[in-house]
Amino acid sequence: MAFELPPLPYAEDALEPAYSARTISFHYGKHHKTYVDTLNKLVAGTDLEGKPLEEVIGAVAGKADKQPVFNNAAQVWNHTFFWNGMKPGGGGVPGGDLGDKIVATFGSHEKFVEDFKAAAVGRFGSGWVWLVADGGALKIVSTPNAEMPVPPVAPLLVVDVWEHAYYLDYQNLRPVYTQTFFDKLANWDFAAANWAAVK
Ligand code: MN3
């Protein structure tokens, strides 16, 4: 069984205008798809062929000679997580246990978003900024390139800060893109379910 590009959880134009159909057509239809296609070529005929994606990532993480496999496998996983972390009519202030925990941890929702934006700006080059659960605590962490949080640290929500994620809509304005993610796009139901599974 080859890896397949997972379907988007909404229509390509469903996040307009905060995240345009044009951006998704490239970001999902070209970038994400290319990671899937390249991963399939890299594992074809190896002992990794037919293994679940998480197993492939775990098997090659930290192995220099397997870096291309890790990069493509991790990018497949990260992008699927990213798409699930947005929804039409998303964003705003989360309620429930996760919302309470964010306020308790960061001081306020607004301060959380400010800290997250600072992490996004502070990520030099390409990478990802994550809200994670770490031993019952919430943290904001950023990872370079295709890297992801390593268990037992559990990702709850992610913002892709590779330029391909935002350049068509926001040009170089990574802080505006990140602010808009939390104002209009974040799928807090997804993050809350991830939190409930690990807290
Ligand atoms: Mn991307």
PDB file of C-alpha atoms and ligand atoms in Angstrom:
ATOM      1  CA  MET A   1       0.000   0.000   0.000  1.00  0.00           C
ATOM      2  CA  ALA A   2       1.530   3.256  -1.106  1.00  0.00           C
ATOM      3  CA  PHE A   3       1.078   6.379   0.961  1.00  0.00           C
ATOM      4  CA  GLU A   4      -1.776   8.546  -0.234  1.00  0.00           C
ATOM      5  CA  LEU A   5      -2.458  12.262   0.017  1.00  0.00           C
ATOM      6  CA  PRO A   6      -5.187  12.478   2.689  1.00  0.00           C
ATOM      7  CA  PRO A   7      -8.286  14.390   1.587  1.00  0.00           C
ATOM      8  CA  LEU A   8      -8.567  17.964   2.815  1.00  0.00           C
ATOM      9  CA  PRO A   9     -11.135  18.194   5.638  1.00  0.00           C
ATOM     10  CA  TYR A  10     -12.868  21.102   3.791  1.00  0.00           C
ATOM     11  CA  ALA A  11     -13.166  22.530   0.289  1.00  0.00           C
ATOM     12  CA  GLU A  12     -10.109  24.314  -1.111  1.00  0.00           C
ATOM     13  CA  ASP A  13     -11.928  27.667  -0.979  1.00  0.00           C
ATOM     14  CA  ALA A  14     -13.509  27.090   2.455  1.00  0.00           C
ATOM     15  CA  LEU A  15     -10.938  29.151   4.369  1.00  0.00           C
ATOM     16  CA  GLU A  16     -11.249  32.247   2.159  1.00  0.00           C
ATOM     17  CA  PRO A  17     -10.286  35.016   2.576  1.00  0.00           C
ATOM     18  CA  ALA A  18      -7.976  34.238   5.528  1.00  0.00           C
ATOM     19  CA  TYR A  19      -6.323  31.380   3.651  1.00  0.00           C
ATOM     20  CA  SER A  20      -6.959  31.479  -0.072  1.00  0.00           C
ATOM     21  CA  ALA A  21      -7.925  28.696  -2.448  1.00  0.00           C
ATOM     22  CA  ARG A  22      -4.893  29.699  -4.507  1.00  0.00           C
ATOM     23  CA  THR A  23      -2.575  29.111  -1.542  1.00  0.00           C
ATOM     24  CA  ILE A  24      -4.225  25.763  -0.780  1.00  0.00           C
ATOM     25  CA  SER A  25      -4.029  24.698  -4.422  1.00  0.00           C
ATOM     26  CA  PHE A  26      -0.249  25.063  -4.250  1.00  0.00           C
ATOM     27  CA  HIS A  27       0.321  24.169  -0.612  1.00  0.00           C
ATOM     28  CA  TYR A  28      -1.874  21.070  -0.544  1.00  0.00           C
ATOM     29  CA  GLY A  29      -2.092  20.180  -4.225  1.00  0.00           C
ATOM     30  CA  LYS A  30       1.606  20.666  -5.013  1.00  0.00           C
ATOM     31  CA  HIS A  31       3.777  20.787  -1.868  1.00  0.00           C
ATOM     32  CA  HIS A  32       1.944  18.225   0.279  1.00  0.00           C
ATOM     33  CA  LYS A  33       1.352  15.954  -2.720  1.00  0.00           C
ATOM     34  CA  THR A  34       5.030  16.101  -3.701  1.00  0.00           C
ATOM     35  CA  TYR A  35       6.071  14.978  -0.207  1.00  0.00           C
ATOM     36  CA  VAL A  36       3.728  11.975  -0.560  1.00  0.00           C
ATOM     37  CA  ASP A  37       4.974  11.114  -4.049  1.00  0.00           C
ATOM     38  CA  THR A  38       8.644  11.502  -3.081  1.00  0.00           C
ATOM     39  CA  LEU A  39       8.176   9.396   0.059  1.00  0.00           C
ATOM     40  CA  ASN A  40       6.651   6.604  -2.018  1.00  0.00           C
ATOM     41  CA  LYS A  41       9.627   6.655  -4.393  1.00  0.00           C
ATOM     42  CA  LEU A  42      12.121   6.649  -1.499  1.00  0.00           C
ATOM     43  CA  VAL A  43      10.613   3.662   0.345  1.00  0.00           C
ATOM     44  CA  ALA A  44       9.734   1.578  -2.723  1.00  0.00           C
ATOM     45  CA  GLY A  45      11.508  -1.755  -2.509  1.00  0.00           C
ATOM     46  CA  THR A  46      12.885  -1.087   0.994  1.00  0.00           C
ATOM     47  CA  ASP A  47      11.841  -2.648   4.298  1.00  0.00           C
ATOM     48  CA  LEU A  48       9.913   0.555   5.034  1.00  0.00           C
ATOM     49  CA  GLU A  49       7.486  -0.004   2.173  1.00  0.00           C
ATOM     50  CA  GLY A  50       3.984  -0.742   3.440  1.00  0.00           C
ATOM     51  CA  LYS A  51       4.707   0.424   6.998  1.00  0.00           C
ATOM     52  CA  PRO A  52       2.428   2.978   8.695  1.00  0.00           C
ATOM     53  CA  LEU A  53       3.625   6.591   8.387  1.00  0.00           C
ATOM     54  CA  GLU A  54       4.352   7.023  12.125  1.00  0.00           C
ATOM     55  CA  GLU A  55       6.403   3.835  12.105  1.00  0.00           C
ATOM     56  CA  VAL A  56       8.465   5.059   9.150  1.00  0.00           C
ATOM     57  CA  ILE A  57       9.106   8.384  10.903  1.00  0.00           C
ATOM     58  CA  GLY A  58      10.193   6.629  14.096  1.00  0.00           C
ATOM     59  CA  ALA A  59      12.447   4.237  12.190  1.00  0.00           C
ATOM     60  CA  VAL A  60      14.414   6.910  10.318  1.00  0.00           C
ATOM     61  CA  ALA A  61      14.424   9.865  12.753  1.00  0.00           C
ATOM     62  CA  GLY A  62      17.968  10.893  13.631  1.00  0.00           C
ATOM     63  CA  LYS A  63      19.591   8.620  11.016  1.00  0.00           C
ATOM     64  CA  ALA A  64      21.750  10.743   8.717  1.00  0.00           C
ATOM     65  CA  ASP A  65      21.582   8.289   5.816  1.00  0.00           C
ATOM     66  CA  LYS A  66      17.771   8.292   6.017  1.00  0.00           C
ATOM     67  CA  GLN A  67      17.346  12.083   6.170  1.00  0.00           C
ATOM     68  CA  PRO A  68      15.464  12.318   2.847  1.00  0.00           C
ATOM     69  CA  VAL A  69      12.973   9.662   4.010  1.00  0.00           C
ATOM     70  CA  PHE A  70      12.523  11.444   7.333  1.00  0.00           C
ATOM     71  CA  ASN A  71      12.074  14.837   5.679  1.00  0.00           C
ATOM     72  CA  ASN A  72       9.357  13.651   3.318  1.00  0.00           C
ATOM     73  CA  ALA A  73       7.573  11.367   5.801  1.00  0.00           C
ATOM     74  CA  ALA A  74       7.564  14.048   8.500  1.00  0.00           C
ATOM     75  CA  GLN A  75       6.356  16.674   6.049  1.00  0.00           C
ATOM     76  CA  VAL A  76       3.475  14.392   5.037  1.00  0.00           C
ATOM     77  CA  TRP A  77       2.492  13.973   8.700  1.00  0.00           C
ATOM     78  CA  ASN A  78       2.999  17.646   9.618  1.00  0.00           C
ATOM     79  CA  HIS A  79       0.883  18.923   6.736  1.00  0.00           C
ATOM     80  CA  THR A  80      -2.011  16.575   7.491  1.00  0.00           C
ATOM     81  CA  PHE A  81      -1.899  17.785  11.105  1.00  0.00           C
ATOM     82  CA  PHE A  82      -1.791  21.402   9.895  1.00  0.00           C
ATOM     83  CA  TRP A  83      -4.867  21.012   7.650  1.00  0.00           C
ATOM     84  CA  ASN A  84      -6.804  19.379  10.483  1.00  0.00           C
ATOM     85  CA  GLY A  85      -5.849  22.276  12.744  1.00  0.00           C
ATOM     86  CA  MET A  86      -7.820  24.769  10.668  1.00  0.00           C
ATOM     87  CA  LYS A  87     -11.520  24.999   9.864  1.00  0.00           C
ATOM     88  CA  PRO A  88     -13.953  27.380   8.177  1.00  0.00           C
ATOM     89  CA  GLY A  89     -15.094  29.930  10.748  1.00  0.00           C
ATOM     90  CA  GLY A  90     -12.264  28.912  13.056  1.00  0.00           C
ATOM     91  CA  GLY A  91     -10.128  30.983  15.371  1.00  0.00           C
ATOM     92  CA  GLY A  92     -11.192  33.019  18.359  1.00  0.00           C
ATOM     93  CA  VAL A  93     -10.818  32.272  22.033  1.00  0.00           C
ATOM     94  CA  PRO A  94     -11.187  28.588  22.965  1.00  0.00           C
ATOM     95  CA  GLY A  95     -13.353  27.633  25.911  1.00  0.00           C
ATOM     96  CA  GLY A  96     -13.335  24.499  27.975  1.00  0.00           C
ATOM     97  CA  ASP A  97     -10.435  22.908  29.748  1.00  0.00           C
ATOM     98  CA  LEU A  98      -7.877  23.809  27.066  1.00  0.00           C
ATOM     99  CA  GLY A  99      -8.958  27.448  27.054  1.00  0.00           C
ATOM    100  CA  ASP A 100      -8.630  27.562  30.847  1.00  0.00           C
ATOM    101  CA  LYS A 101      -5.216  25.909  30.679  1.00  0.00           C
ATOM    102  CA  ILE A 102      -3.993  28.434  28.076  1.00  0.00           C
ATOM    103  CA  VAL A 103      -4.997  31.342  30.299  1.00  0.00           C
ATOM    104  CA  ALA A 104      -3.441  29.693  33.359  1.00  0.00           C
ATOM    105  CA  THR A 105      -0.213  29.015  31.471  1.00  0.00           C
ATOM    106  CA  PHE A 106       0.301  32.169  29.421  1.00  0.00           C
ATOM    107  CA  GLY A 107      -1.679  34.739  31.447  1.00  0.00           C
ATOM    108  CA  SER A 108      -4.330  35.397  28.800  1.00  0.00           C
ATOM    109  CA  HIS A 109      -5.349  34.185  25.363  1.00  0.00           C
ATOM    110  CA  GLU A 110      -3.928  37.388  23.870  1.00  0.00           C
ATOM    111  CA  LYS A 111      -0.578  36.806  25.568  1.00  0.00           C
ATOM    112  CA  PHE A 112      -0.584  33.231  24.254  1.00  0.00           C
ATOM    113  CA  VAL A 113      -1.037  34.527  20.702  1.00  0.00           C
ATOM    114  CA  GLU A 114       1.716  37.129  21.228  1.00  0.00           C
ATOM    115  CA  ASP A 115       4.105  34.443  22.493  1.00  0.00           C
ATOM    116  CA  PHE A 116       3.191  32.203  19.571  1.00  0.00           C
ATOM    117  CA  LYS A 117       3.829  35.027  17.097  1.00  0.00           C
ATOM    118  CA  ALA A 118       7.207  35.689  18.715  1.00  0.00           C
ATOM    119  CA  ALA A 119       8.091  32.011  18.251  1.00  0.00           C
ATOM    120  CA  ALA A 120       6.986  32.202  14.614  1.00  0.00           C
ATOM    121  CA  VAL A 121       9.128  35.274  13.955  1.00  0.00           C
ATOM    122  CA  GLY A 122      12.009  33.689  15.861  1.00  0.00           C
ATOM    123  CA  ARG A 123      12.056  30.574  13.696  1.00  0.00           C
ATOM    124  CA  PHE A 124      14.868  31.444  11.273  1.00  0.00           C
ATOM    125  CA  GLY A 125      14.165  30.017   7.835  1.00  0.00           C
ATOM    126  CA  SER A 126      11.623  27.237   7.402  1.00  0.00           C
ATOM    127  CA  GLY A 127       9.834  25.312  10.096  1.00  0.00           C
ATOM    128  CA  TRP A 128       6.819  24.855  12.294  1.00  0.00           C
ATOM    129  CA  VAL A 129       5.476  26.393  15.507  1.00  0.00           C
ATOM    130  CA  TRP A 130       3.497  24.110  17.779  1.00  0.00           C
ATOM    131  CA  LEU A 131       1.285  24.264  20.829  1.00  0.00           C
ATOM    132  CA  VAL A 132       2.253  21.083  22.657  1.00  0.00           C
ATOM    133  CA  ALA A 133       1.409  19.173  25.808  1.00  0.00           C
ATOM    134  CA  ASP A 134       4.503  18.195  27.758  1.00  0.00           C
ATOM    135  CA  GLY A 135       3.947  16.249  30.946  1.00  0.00           C
ATOM    136  CA  GLY A 136       0.593  17.931  31.585  1.00  0.00           C
ATOM    137  CA  ALA A 137       1.949  21.407  30.814  1.00  0.00           C
ATOM    138  CA  LEU A 138       1.300  23.530  27.731  1.00  0.00           C
ATOM    139  CA  LYS A 139       4.281  24.888  25.812  1.00  0.00           C
ATOM    140  CA  ILE A 140       4.972  26.711  22.556  1.00  0.00           C
ATOM    141  CA  VAL A 141       7.849  25.139  20.655  1.00  0.00           C
ATOM    142  CA  SER A 142       9.242  25.656  17.192  1.00  0.00           C
ATOM    143  CA  THR A 143      11.030  23.108  15.033  1.00  0.00           C
ATOM    144  CA  PRO A 144      13.209  23.612  11.945  1.00  0.00           C
ATOM    145  CA  ASN A 145      12.474  22.214   8.485  1.00  0.00           C
ATOM    146  CA  ALA A 146      10.504  18.947   8.791  1.00  0.00           C
ATOM    147  CA  GLU A 147      11.175  18.316  12.490  1.00  0.00           C
ATOM    148  CA  MET A 148       8.259  17.629  14.811  1.00  0.00           C
ATOM    149  CA  PRO A 149       7.813  17.261  18.574  1.00  0.00           C
ATOM    150  CA  VAL A 150       9.074  13.885  19.759  1.00  0.00           C
ATOM    151  CA  PRO A 151       6.949  11.715  22.084  1.00  0.00           C
ATOM    152  CA  PRO A 152       6.078  11.965  24.917  1.00  0.00           C
ATOM    153  CA  VAL A 153       5.681  15.634  23.910  1.00  0.00           C
ATOM    154  CA  ALA A 154       2.335  15.709  22.089  1.00  0.00           C
ATOM    155  CA  PRO A 155       1.368  18.280  19.455  1.00  0.00           C
ATOM    156  CA  LEU A 156      -2.020  19.968  19.895  1.00  0.00           C
ATOM    157  CA  LEU A 157      -1.976  22.546  17.061  1.00  0.00           C
ATOM    158  CA  VAL A 158       0.590  23.737  14.521  1.00  0.00           C
ATOM    159  CA  VAL A 159       1.298  26.688  12.256  1.00  0.00           C
ATOM    160  CA  ASP A 160       3.382  26.030   9.151  1.00  0.00           C
ATOM    161  CA  VAL A 161       5.865  28.901   8.871  1.00  0.00           C
ATOM    162  CA  TRP A 162       7.562  27.785   5.667  1.00  0.00           C
ATOM    163  CA  GLU A 163       7.216  30.675   3.213  1.00  0.00           C
ATOM    164  CA  HIS A 164       5.145  28.463   0.869  1.00  0.00           C
ATOM    165  CA  ALA A 165       2.481  28.382   3.606  1.00  0.00           C
ATOM    166  CA  TYR A 166       1.740  32.111   3.526  1.00  0.00           C
ATOM    167  CA  TYR A 167       3.658  34.007   0.850  1.00  0.00           C
ATOM    168  CA  LEU A 168       0.862  34.196  -1.747  1.00  0.00           C
ATOM    169  CA  ASP A 169      -1.576  35.649   0.813  1.00  0.00           C
ATOM    170  CA  TYR A 170       0.704  37.530   3.190  1.00  0.00           C
ATOM    171  CA  GLN A 171       4.031  37.950   1.340  1.00  0.00           C
ATOM    172  CA  ASN A 172       6.726  38.385   4.007  1.00  0.00           C
ATOM    173  CA  LEU A 173       4.289  39.188   6.836  1.00  0.00           C
ATOM    174  CA  ARG A 174       4.662  36.061   8.963  1.00  0.00           C
ATOM    175  CA  PRO A 175       3.286  37.787  12.120  1.00  0.00           C
ATOM    176  CA  VAL A 176       0.104  38.878  10.279  1.00  0.00           C
ATOM    177  CA  TYR A 177      -0.372  35.356   8.922  1.00  0.00           C
ATOM    178  CA  THR A 178       0.100  33.896  12.408  1.00  0.00           C
ATOM    179  CA  GLN A 179      -2.296  36.412  13.968  1.00  0.00           C
ATOM    180  CA  THR A 180      -4.872  35.602  11.281  1.00  0.00           C
ATOM    181  CA  PHE A 181      -4.451  31.887  11.983  1.00  0.00           C
ATOM    182  CA  PHE A 182      -5.597  32.484  15.565  1.00  0.00           C
ATOM    183  CA  ASP A 183      -8.265  35.044  14.621  1.00  0.00           C
ATOM    184  CA  LYS A 184      -9.913  33.153  11.753  1.00  0.00           C
ATOM    185  CA  LEU A 185      -8.544  29.660  11.165  1.00  0.00           C
ATOM    186  CA  ALA A 186      -7.528  27.700  14.262  1.00  0.00           C
ATOM    187  CA  ASN A 187      -9.606  24.568  14.833  1.00  0.00           C
ATOM    188  CA  TRP A 188      -9.801  24.618  18.619  1.00  0.00           C
ATOM    189  CA  ASP A 189     -12.028  21.514  18.621  1.00  0.00           C
ATOM    190  CA  PHE A 190      -9.138  19.583  17.076  1.00  0.00           C
ATOM    191  CA  ALA A 191      -6.653  21.015  19.596  1.00  0.00           C
ATOM    192  CA  ALA A 192      -9.014  20.278  22.516  1.00  0.00           C
ATOM    193  CA  ALA A 193      -9.449  16.670  21.390  1.00  0.00           C
ATOM    194  CA  ASN A 194      -5.666  16.285  21.185  1.00  0.00           C
ATOM    195  CA  TRP A 195      -5.343  17.807  24.653  1.00  0.00           C
ATOM    196  CA  ALA A 196      -8.040  15.564  26.104  1.00  0.00           C
ATOM    197  CA  ALA A 197      -6.195  12.532  24.757  1.00  0.00           C
ATOM    198  CA  VAL A 198      -2.940  13.304  26.581  1.00  0.00           C
ATOM    199  CA  LYS A 199      -3.544  15.587  29.571  1.00  0.00           C
TER     200      LYS A 199
HETATM  201 MN   MN3 B   1       3.952  23.582   4.170  1.00  0.00          MN
END
